[in-house]
Amino acid sequence: MQKQERREWRHPKKEINSEHQQTQDITNEGCDIRKYSISELKSRPGGGDETTLKVEEPGGKLEKKRQPPVEFSTKKRQPPVEFSTKKRNMPHLRWESNRDNQEGNRDSITSTTTHKKQRKTTGTTVMSPTRISSMQDPKKKLCASYEEQTEEIHIWRSCHHHGLFSNFTLALTFIKEHFRDDGRVAVAIDWSNLKTYPTPNNTNLWNMLFMQPFTTSGQSVRLARNLLISSEFPGDFTHSSGVSDRGGDINPKVLLQGRNLVLQHIRVRPHIQEKALKFIRGKLRRGMFPKILAVHIRRTDKHTESRLNFMLQYLDIYYMIQNHLRKNGYDAFFLCTDDRKLKSFMVAKAGKTCIIYNSRLSQLDHVPPHFDENIDGYSKAEDVLVEVLCMASCSGFVSTLSNVANAVLFFANDQNLIKNHVYLHNLAARSLYG
């Protein structure tokens, strides 16, 4: 018998681009046989359903073959998904939220104090401000920031009614004890109740002189849960080193700690910096005096802490300074003191080589400016801060024991001033035994 040829059925999609469209017999049960072209088949309703194809063979027999349904999609094909092996760039940590978010979600320490539940503990007030619901955006939780991490605000409200840089040292101690590198704790200083430096309407004196520590660290306190206010004595990280006879000369470890704390957390207000720079350019860096020695002598009421500051008379101090100028090649000296009589004596004796800042001093004997109620609180605080910044820019430093002298070393622009620093009582000892 002759072998019958069998014509294989081909899928319609493979015949779309063929030069001659083939026709096929397509029928449904109960319907007549009709001939459809491939193009008609595409547009036929129900073309995707399962159909029965009848193919006429040479012998006249019809063989039914069940074929899978043909699916025609009118949707546009999507490009293949590309997977990249490159490392994704994660968003940068942002210490401050966007300006748009700040406009709609402003919150501060003062605005949250109206919705607090106060809980009294020993020496500490714990406050829990309400969280801002508008900031709970799940999309923003993926971006870590100091704003989201900050959980507590620790505020030190000073009741230490003494000199400005005595309070400054205690503030540095509070920052040192409470600041954390992970950003979960924000630190702030409140000097609104200092009796030695009263301000109008009890304005925070710290904000008038410095930036708050949490702002210099790049933290935002709007999402903080707890507000902790303490007025207790925070301790003294210097342990009176460089301040009194008991502490002696400043310890190198204390000096390093103080410089690191100032560098990391302290920023002076721009208007204070401008005033100090104006005096430095006009008085301390003139052509005739290229090398200036800073001199700070703390007297008045300091005899209770340091008798070394009173071991020399006015004339002895003058000769000590002149001898130090001549030996080390200084052209002039910048004198800062709380003793108005000593200041007048040195200006009259040294003439133009004695440079002074027009600071406000008490007219009462043995009374420092911060204990004189007749002097404006902010003015005397600004005077001593400007003097410290100016002394910190000099080439050398001679001082007595005090917190102001320590602050000059903490704020020093370079190591030259620290290397060239000597205490006045050590100069006296060298002259006697050298």
Tab-separated table of N, CA and C in Angstrom, residues 156 158-173 189 191 194 196-197 206 234 403:
chain	number	residue	atom	x	y	z
A	156	TRP	N	20.719	71.175	80.822
A	156	TRP	CA	21.284	71.591	82.104
A	156	TRP	C	20.934	73.047	82.344
A	158	SER	N	21.602	75.961	84.632
A	158	SER	CA	22.627	76.318	85.607
A	158	SER	C	22.071	77.174	86.734
A	159	CYS	N	22.411	76.773	87.954
A	159	CYS	CA	22.161	77.587	89.142
A	159	CYS	C	23.481	77.917	89.836
A	160	HIS	N	24.561	77.865	89.049
A	160	HIS	CA	25.905	78.125	89.558
A	160	HIS	C	26.203	79.604	89.329
A	161	HIS	N	25.973	80.413	90.332
A	161	HIS	CA	26.034	81.871	90.188
A	161	HIS	C	27.462	82.376	90.404
A	162	HIS	N	28.310	82.076	89.413
A	162	HIS	CA	29.702	82.518	89.469
A	162	HIS	C	30.083	83.091	88.108
A	163	GLY	N	31.379	83.054	87.795
A	163	GLY	CA	31.847	83.654	86.555
A	163	GLY	C	31.369	82.915	85.313
A	164	LEU	N	31.523	83.576	84.164
A	164	LEU	CA	31.028	83.012	82.908
A	164	LEU	C	31.746	81.711	82.565
A	165	PHE	N	33.073	81.707	82.648
A	165	PHE	CA	33.799	80.511	82.236
A	165	PHE	C	33.874	79.449	83.330
A	166	SER	N	33.476	79.793	84.522
A	166	SER	CA	33.228	78.758	85.518
A	166	SER	C	31.988	77.958	85.120
A	167	ASN	N	30.948	78.655	84.698
A	167	ASN	CA	29.753	77.985	84.175
A	167	ASN	C	30.051	77.269	82.857
A	168	PHE	N	30.924	77.844	82.059
A	168	PHE	CA	31.285	77.217	80.786
A	168	PHE	C	31.968	75.866	81.013
A	169	THR	N	32.843	75.793	82.012
A	169	THR	CA	33.501	74.528	82.332
A	169	THR	C	32.490	73.477	82.791
A	170	LEU	N	31.519	73.893	83.596
A	170	LEU	CA	30.479	72.960	84.039
A	170	LEU	C	29.609	72.515	82.866
A	171	ALA	N	29.361	73.415	81.925
A	171	ALA	CA	28.585	73.038	80.739
A	171	ALA	C	29.327	72.006	79.896
A	172	LEU	N	30.638	72.186	79.740
A	172	LEU	CA	31.432	71.191	79.019
A	172	LEU	C	31.386	69.833	79.726
A	173	THR	N	31.395	69.856	81.059
A	173	THR	CA	31.289	68.603	81.811
A	173	THR	C	29.956	67.929	81.570
A	189	ILE	N	21.915	73.662	76.812
A	189	ILE	CA	22.329	74.416	77.998
A	189	ILE	C	21.368	75.584	78.197
A	191	TRP	N	21.047	78.993	80.401
A	191	TRP	CA	21.623	80.001	81.286
A	191	TRP	C	20.651	81.168	81.474
A	194	LEU	N	20.863	82.864	85.572
A	194	LEU	CA	22.115	83.208	86.240
A	194	LEU	C	21.994	84.582	86.897
A	196	THR	N	24.434	86.191	88.276
A	196	THR	CA	25.627	86.986	87.969
A	196	THR	C	25.557	87.608	86.575
A	197	TYR	N	24.723	87.054	85.702
A	197	TYR	CA	24.576	87.591	84.344
A	197	TYR	C	23.089	87.685	83.993
A	206	TRP	N	23.096	81.568	77.077
A	206	TRP	CA	23.880	80.669	76.211
A	206	TRP	C	23.524	80.890	74.747
A	234	PRO	N	26.805	69.400	87.768
A	234	PRO	CA	27.183	68.286	86.887
A	234	PRO	C	28.569	67.723	87.142
A	403	ASN	N	39.634	79.887	85.412
A	403	ASN	CA	38.846	79.251	84.350
A	403	ASN	C	38.992	79.996	83.033
